[in-house]
Amino acid sequence: MTTPPGVPRIMVPDPAGPSYAKHLAQYGPLPPTRPEALLSEVGAAGLRGRGGGWFPTATKMSAVREEGGRFLNRPFVIANAMEGEPVIITDAWLMQNTPHLLLDGLELAVAMVGAKDAVVAVHEGSPQATSLAEAMAQRPATETVPGLVELPGHYVASEESALARAVAGAPGRPVHGVRPHRHGVDGRPTLVNNAETLAQLALIARFGAAWFRSVGAADAPGTVLVTVGGAVAAPGEYEVPVGVPVRQIIELAGGLTHEVTSALTGGFGGTWAPLSDILDQPWAPDPIRAVGADIGAGLLWLHRVDTCAVSEMARMAAYLAGESAGQCGVCVFGLSTIADDFRQLADVGVAGPSTERLDSVLAAVPRRGGCSLPDGAVRMLESGMRVFARDVAAHEAGGCAEPEPGHLPVPEPNPYPVIMPGKAFR
Ligand code: SF4
């Protein structure tokens, strides 16, 4: 077996479509799994979860393994391919093009935590579910045969406790304070790894920690998949070493097509940042956070300066308010109040609500919900109000600096409880 040279490591699809035989020819077979040795190799590789939290994967797996051993309760493994973030296409790309890397990683994770059952969770109606099912059917039998579950694809459906509940057949809502590594599917210790993390795991098992660390940042080694969109010539999915300058990612995506002064980073729960602040910064979790941006689930969206950022944020606020799981007052009422204020602010020709009121509502929401949806929404909107202060001021006065609407493909929002204009949320 030869190690893949350089980068990309994961994004090497066969144009004729994925097949197990081609996958083996590309990467070689998985070596026999010795769970403890592989756990320590993954720890040495420094693999961190690629779903947004960047938590050390070996630590998470060890916790599930220990819980299973302590209570003689065989763990459950969920491969999270739900693609909860709009715009991001990473899970879809993996399922469509390199499903066997994902499935290798799932097979390894099952062995590493001593699991009895495993599933790949995809959102209902996902066009990639068929290619994943075909890939599953091509693989040799294993002791634990993973299932494929299709679940309602809400924004919070990827949250680990929500996902564990949904896989068990309950409504997929986050459960505050419940840690799936202890109490997951049917009360069993449950490992939830996202699709890209599992694909990276499959490479570490074959080529080892030193190879994995040969690219990337010292504290976040390896490569990472990024969805690049907006004002670039070739929007799409790219694989880069963690820590490459943002400028290089934009060049990979064909360069800018319009004037851009700001970018949405991470996802809908990420942050807006001035492009000049991030352009020469490494795309790595800690350095990018240090300049007020976010890698999150891997979105880099270049916002055209000649489009209306306020209407963009209003559409995002409405979408996020409609994604509330409806169980925390701060989320149900807080986000819908914010969405209504943004909707009024976005209206041109009428003076919008004062940003003073909006600021106070935004400040009242964080750290009071059962999951991170409201905090992420507030983080994104507050950063947008800072970055687009000129546009916000123009809307407050009833005008608009850039009347062309934004191009971010925001999904249609679910209806949310409408708060009467002017009603303050506390
Ligand atoms: S904060 Fe919102 S989405 Fe999260 S658990 Fe509460 S109601 Fe559900």
Short mmCIF file of N, CA, C and O in Angstrom, two decimals, residues 152-223:
data_model
loop_
_atom_site.label_atom_id
_atom_site.label_comp_id
_atom_site.label_asym_id
_atom_site.label_seq_id
_atom_site.Cartn_x
_atom_site.Cartn_y
_atom_site.Cartn_z
N PRO A 152 -35.89 13.58 9.74
CA PRO A 152 -36.25 14.95 9.35
C PRO A 152 -35.04 15.88 9.47
O PRO A 152 -34.33 15.86 10.48
N GLY A 153 -34.79 16.65 8.43
CA GLY A 153 -33.54 17.41 8.36
C GLY A 153 -33.62 18.82 8.89
O GLY A 153 -33.42 19.75 8.14
N HIS A 154 -33.93 18.99 10.18
CA HIS A 154 -33.94 20.34 10.74
C HIS A 154 -32.52 20.80 11.08
O HIS A 154 -31.60 19.99 11.17
N TYR A 155 -32.41 22.11 11.34
CA TYR A 155 -31.10 22.68 11.66
C TYR A 155 -30.51 22.03 12.90
O TYR A 155 -29.32 21.75 12.96
N VAL A 156 -31.35 21.77 13.92
CA VAL A 156 -30.81 21.20 15.16
C VAL A 156 -30.80 19.68 15.15
O VAL A 156 -30.43 19.06 16.15
N ALA A 157 -31.19 19.07 14.03
CA ALA A 157 -31.23 17.60 14.00
C ALA A 157 -29.86 16.98 14.12
O ALA A 157 -29.71 15.82 14.49
N SER A 158 -28.81 17.76 13.82
CA SER A 158 -27.44 17.24 13.92
C SER A 158 -26.89 17.32 15.34
O SER A 158 -25.84 16.76 15.62
N GLU A 159 -27.57 18.07 16.20
CA GLU A 159 -27.10 18.18 17.58
C GLU A 159 -27.13 16.76 18.17
O GLU A 159 -28.06 16.00 17.94
N GLU A 160 -26.09 16.42 18.93
CA GLU A 160 -25.89 15.01 19.26
C GLU A 160 -27.04 14.39 20.05
O GLU A 160 -27.46 13.26 19.79
N SER A 161 -27.56 15.11 21.05
CA SER A 161 -28.64 14.50 21.84
C SER A 161 -29.91 14.39 20.99
O SER A 161 -30.68 13.42 21.12
N ALA A 162 -30.13 15.36 20.10
CA ALA A 162 -31.30 15.30 19.21
C ALA A 162 -31.17 14.11 18.27
O ALA A 162 -32.14 13.38 18.02
N LEU A 163 -29.98 13.92 17.77
CA LEU A 163 -29.75 12.84 16.81
C LEU A 163 -29.94 11.47 17.49
O LEU A 163 -30.57 10.56 16.92
N ALA A 164 -29.41 11.34 18.71
CA ALA A 164 -29.56 10.06 19.42
C ALA A 164 -31.04 9.77 19.68
O ALA A 164 -31.50 8.63 19.54
N ARG A 165 -31.79 10.80 20.03
CA ARG A 165 -33.23 10.61 20.25
C ARG A 165 -33.93 10.21 18.96
O ARG A 165 -34.78 9.31 18.95
N ALA A 166 -33.60 10.89 17.89
CA ALA A 166 -34.27 10.62 16.61
C ALA A 166 -33.97 9.21 16.13
O ALA A 166 -34.85 8.52 15.61
N VAL A 167 -32.72 8.77 16.29
CA VAL A 167 -32.36 7.42 15.86
C VAL A 167 -33.15 6.39 16.67
O VAL A 167 -33.53 5.33 16.17
N ALA A 168 -33.45 6.73 17.94
CA ALA A 168 -34.22 5.82 18.79
C ALA A 168 -35.72 5.90 18.49
O ALA A 168 -36.51 5.20 19.13
N GLY A 169 -36.12 6.78 17.58
CA GLY A 169 -37.53 6.84 17.18
C GLY A 169 -38.32 7.93 17.86
O GLY A 169 -39.53 8.05 17.64
N ALA A 170 -37.67 8.76 18.69
CA ALA A 170 -38.37 9.87 19.36
C ALA A 170 -38.20 11.13 18.51
O ALA A 170 -37.38 11.16 17.60
N PRO A 171 -38.98 12.19 18.81
CA PRO A 171 -38.77 13.44 18.07
C PRO A 171 -37.33 13.93 18.23
O PRO A 171 -36.78 13.87 19.34
N GLY A 172 -36.73 14.37 17.14
CA GLY A 172 -35.32 14.76 17.17
C GLY A 172 -35.11 16.15 17.72
O GLY A 172 -34.75 17.06 16.99
N ARG A 173 -35.34 16.29 19.04
CA ARG A 173 -35.12 17.58 19.68
C ARG A 173 -33.96 17.46 20.66
O ARG A 173 -33.82 16.43 21.33
N PRO A 174 -33.13 18.50 20.78
CA PRO A 174 -32.04 18.45 21.75
C PRO A 174 -32.57 18.24 23.17
O PRO A 174 -33.66 18.69 23.51
N VAL A 175 -31.81 17.52 23.97
CA VAL A 175 -32.19 17.30 25.36
C VAL A 175 -31.12 17.94 26.23
O VAL A 175 -29.97 17.51 26.21
N HIS A 176 -31.52 18.99 26.93
CA HIS A 176 -30.54 19.74 27.71
C HIS A 176 -29.90 18.87 28.79
O HIS A 176 -30.59 18.18 29.54
N GLY A 177 -28.58 18.92 28.87
CA GLY A 177 -27.87 18.22 29.95
C GLY A 177 -27.62 16.74 29.69
O GLY A 177 -26.94 16.10 30.47
N VAL A 178 -28.18 16.20 28.62
CA VAL A 178 -27.97 14.77 28.34
C VAL A 178 -26.72 14.61 27.47
O VAL A 178 -26.58 15.28 26.46
N ARG A 179 -25.84 13.74 27.92
CA ARG A 179 -24.61 13.52 27.15
C ARG A 179 -24.70 12.16 26.49
O ARG A 179 -24.67 11.12 27.16
N PRO A 180 -24.80 12.16 25.15
CA PRO A 180 -24.98 10.88 24.46
C PRO A 180 -23.87 9.87 24.73
O PRO A 180 -24.11 8.68 24.66
N HIS A 181 -22.65 10.32 25.07
CA HIS A 181 -21.61 9.31 25.32
C HIS A 181 -21.95 8.48 26.55
O HIS A 181 -21.44 7.38 26.73
N ARG A 182 -22.86 9.01 27.41
CA ARG A 182 -23.32 8.24 28.56
C ARG A 182 -24.70 7.65 28.31
O ARG A 182 -24.97 6.51 28.66
N HIS A 183 -25.57 8.50 27.80
CA HIS A 183 -26.98 8.14 27.72
C HIS A 183 -27.48 8.54 26.34
O HIS A 183 -28.00 9.62 26.15
N GLY A 184 -27.30 7.64 25.39
CA GLY A 184 -27.67 7.99 24.02
C GLY A 184 -28.83 7.15 23.53
O GLY A 184 -29.88 7.09 24.18
N VAL A 185 -28.64 6.48 22.40
CA VAL A 185 -29.72 5.71 21.78
C VAL A 185 -30.16 4.61 22.74
O VAL A 185 -29.35 3.79 23.20
N ASP A 186 -31.44 4.59 23.10
CA ASP A 186 -32.00 3.59 24.03
C ASP A 186 -31.22 3.52 25.34
O ASP A 186 -31.06 2.46 25.94
N GLY A 187 -30.67 4.65 25.77
CA GLY A 187 -29.95 4.71 27.03
C GLY A 187 -28.54 4.13 26.95
O GLY A 187 -27.84 4.05 27.97
N ARG A 188 -28.10 3.79 25.76
CA ARG A 188 -26.76 3.20 25.63
C ARG A 188 -25.71 4.28 25.35
O ARG A 188 -26.02 5.31 24.74
N PRO A 189 -24.45 4.04 25.78
CA PRO A 189 -23.40 4.99 25.42
C PRO A 189 -23.34 5.10 23.90
O PRO A 189 -23.32 4.07 23.21
N THR A 190 -23.32 6.33 23.41
CA THR A 190 -23.44 6.51 21.95
C THR A 190 -22.36 7.45 21.44
O THR A 190 -22.18 8.55 21.96
N LEU A 191 -21.64 6.97 20.44
CA LEU A 191 -20.63 7.79 19.79
C LEU A 191 -21.26 8.43 18.56
O LEU A 191 -21.82 7.74 17.71
N VAL A 192 -21.18 9.76 18.48
CA VAL A 192 -21.65 10.46 17.28
C VAL A 192 -20.43 11.11 16.63
O VAL A 192 -19.78 11.96 17.23
N ASN A 193 -20.10 10.66 15.45
CA ASN A 193 -18.99 11.27 14.69
C ASN A 193 -19.53 11.78 13.36
O ASN A 193 -20.35 11.09 12.73
N ASN A 194 -19.05 12.92 12.94
CA ASN A 194 -19.55 13.40 11.66
C ASN A 194 -18.84 12.70 10.51
O ASN A 194 -17.81 12.04 10.68
N ALA A 195 -19.42 12.82 9.32
CA ALA A 195 -18.97 12.03 8.16
C ALA A 195 -17.51 12.30 7.83
O ALA A 195 -16.73 11.37 7.58
N GLU A 196 -17.11 13.58 7.86
CA GLU A 196 -15.73 13.89 7.48
C GLU A 196 -14.74 13.33 8.51
O GLU A 196 -13.66 12.85 8.15
N THR A 197 -15.11 13.40 9.78
CA THR A 197 -14.23 12.86 10.83
C THR A 197 -13.99 11.37 10.58
O THR A 197 -12.86 10.87 10.72
N LEU A 198 -15.05 10.65 10.22
CA LEU A 198 -14.91 9.21 9.97
C LEU A 198 -14.02 8.95 8.75
O LEU A 198 -13.22 8.01 8.75
N ALA A 199 -14.15 9.78 7.73
CA ALA A 199 -13.28 9.61 6.55
C ALA A 199 -11.82 9.83 6.93
O ALA A 199 -10.93 9.09 6.48
N GLN A 200 -11.57 10.83 7.77
CA GLN A 200 -10.18 11.08 8.22
C GLN A 200 -9.68 9.90 9.05
O GLN A 200 -8.51 9.50 8.95
N LEU A 201 -10.55 9.34 9.87
CA LEU A 201 -10.19 8.18 10.69
C LEU A 201 -9.75 7.00 9.81
O LEU A 201 -8.77 6.29 10.11
N ALA A 202 -10.46 6.80 8.70
CA ALA A 202 -10.13 5.70 7.79
C ALA A 202 -8.73 5.88 7.20
O ALA A 202 -8.04 4.90 6.92
N LEU A 203 -8.30 7.12 7.03
CA LEU A 203 -6.96 7.38 6.49
C LEU A 203 -5.90 7.15 7.57
O LEU A 203 -4.84 6.58 7.30
N ILE A 204 -6.19 7.58 8.79
CA ILE A 204 -5.21 7.38 9.88
C ILE A 204 -4.99 5.89 10.11
O ILE A 204 -3.85 5.44 10.32
N ALA A 205 -6.07 5.09 10.06
CA ALA A 205 -5.92 3.65 10.29
C ALA A 205 -5.00 3.03 9.24
O ALA A 205 -4.25 2.10 9.53
N ARG A 206 -5.01 3.55 8.04
CA ARG A 206 -4.17 2.99 6.97
C ARG A 206 -2.74 3.54 7.00
O ARG A 206 -1.79 2.81 6.84
N PHE A 207 -2.64 4.86 7.16
CA PHE A 207 -1.34 5.49 6.91
C PHE A 207 -0.65 6.03 8.16
O PHE A 207 0.50 6.46 8.08
N GLY A 208 -1.34 6.03 9.29
CA GLY A 208 -0.69 6.35 10.56
C GLY A 208 -0.69 7.81 10.94
O GLY A 208 -0.99 8.71 10.14
N ALA A 209 -0.30 8.03 12.21
CA ALA A 209 -0.34 9.37 12.80
C ALA A 209 0.69 10.30 12.17
O ALA A 209 0.40 11.47 11.90
N ALA A 210 1.89 9.80 11.92
CA ALA A 210 2.95 10.68 11.40
C ALA A 210 2.56 11.20 10.01
O ALA A 210 2.74 12.39 9.71
N TRP A 211 2.01 10.31 9.19
CA TRP A 211 1.55 10.74 7.86
C TRP A 211 0.44 11.78 8.01
O TRP A 211 0.45 12.82 7.34
N PHE A 212 -0.51 11.50 8.92
CA PHE A 212 -1.64 12.42 9.08
C PHE A 212 -1.15 13.81 9.47
O PHE A 212 -1.62 14.83 8.97
N ARG A 213 -0.14 13.83 10.36
CA ARG A 213 0.35 15.12 10.87
C ARG A 213 1.28 15.81 9.89
O ARG A 213 1.71 16.94 10.17
N SER A 214 1.59 15.15 8.78
CA SER A 214 2.57 15.75 7.86
C SER A 214 2.02 16.98 7.14
O SER A 214 2.77 17.72 6.51
N VAL A 215 0.71 17.19 7.20
CA VAL A 215 0.15 18.47 6.74
C VAL A 215 -0.79 18.99 7.83
O VAL A 215 -1.22 18.24 8.70
N GLY A 216 -1.08 20.25 7.77
CA GLY A 216 -2.03 20.83 8.74
C GLY A 216 -1.32 21.62 9.82
O GLY A 216 -0.11 21.81 9.78
N ALA A 217 -2.10 22.07 10.80
CA ALA A 217 -1.58 22.87 11.91
C ALA A 217 -1.14 21.93 13.03
O ALA A 217 -1.66 20.83 13.16
N ALA A 218 -0.20 22.38 13.85
CA ALA A 218 0.33 21.52 14.92
C ALA A 218 -0.80 21.10 15.87
O ALA A 218 -0.84 19.95 16.31
N ASP A 219 -1.71 22.02 16.19
CA ASP A 219 -2.78 21.67 17.13
C ASP A 219 -4.07 21.25 16.42
O ASP A 219 -5.08 20.98 17.08
N ALA A 220 -4.06 21.20 15.13
CA ALA A 220 -5.21 20.72 14.34
C ALA A 220 -4.67 20.12 13.05
O ALA A 220 -4.81 20.70 11.98
N PRO A 221 -4.03 18.94 13.16
CA PRO A 221 -3.36 18.39 11.98
C PRO A 221 -4.34 17.88 10.92
O PRO A 221 -5.53 17.73 11.16
N GLY A 222 -3.77 17.60 9.74
CA GLY A 222 -4.53 16.98 8.66
C GLY A 222 -5.12 18.00 7.70
O GLY A 222 -4.74 19.17 7.67
N THR A 223 -6.06 17.51 6.93
CA THR A 223 -6.76 18.39 5.99
C THR A 223 -8.19 18.63 6.48
O THR A 223 -8.66 17.97 7.41
#
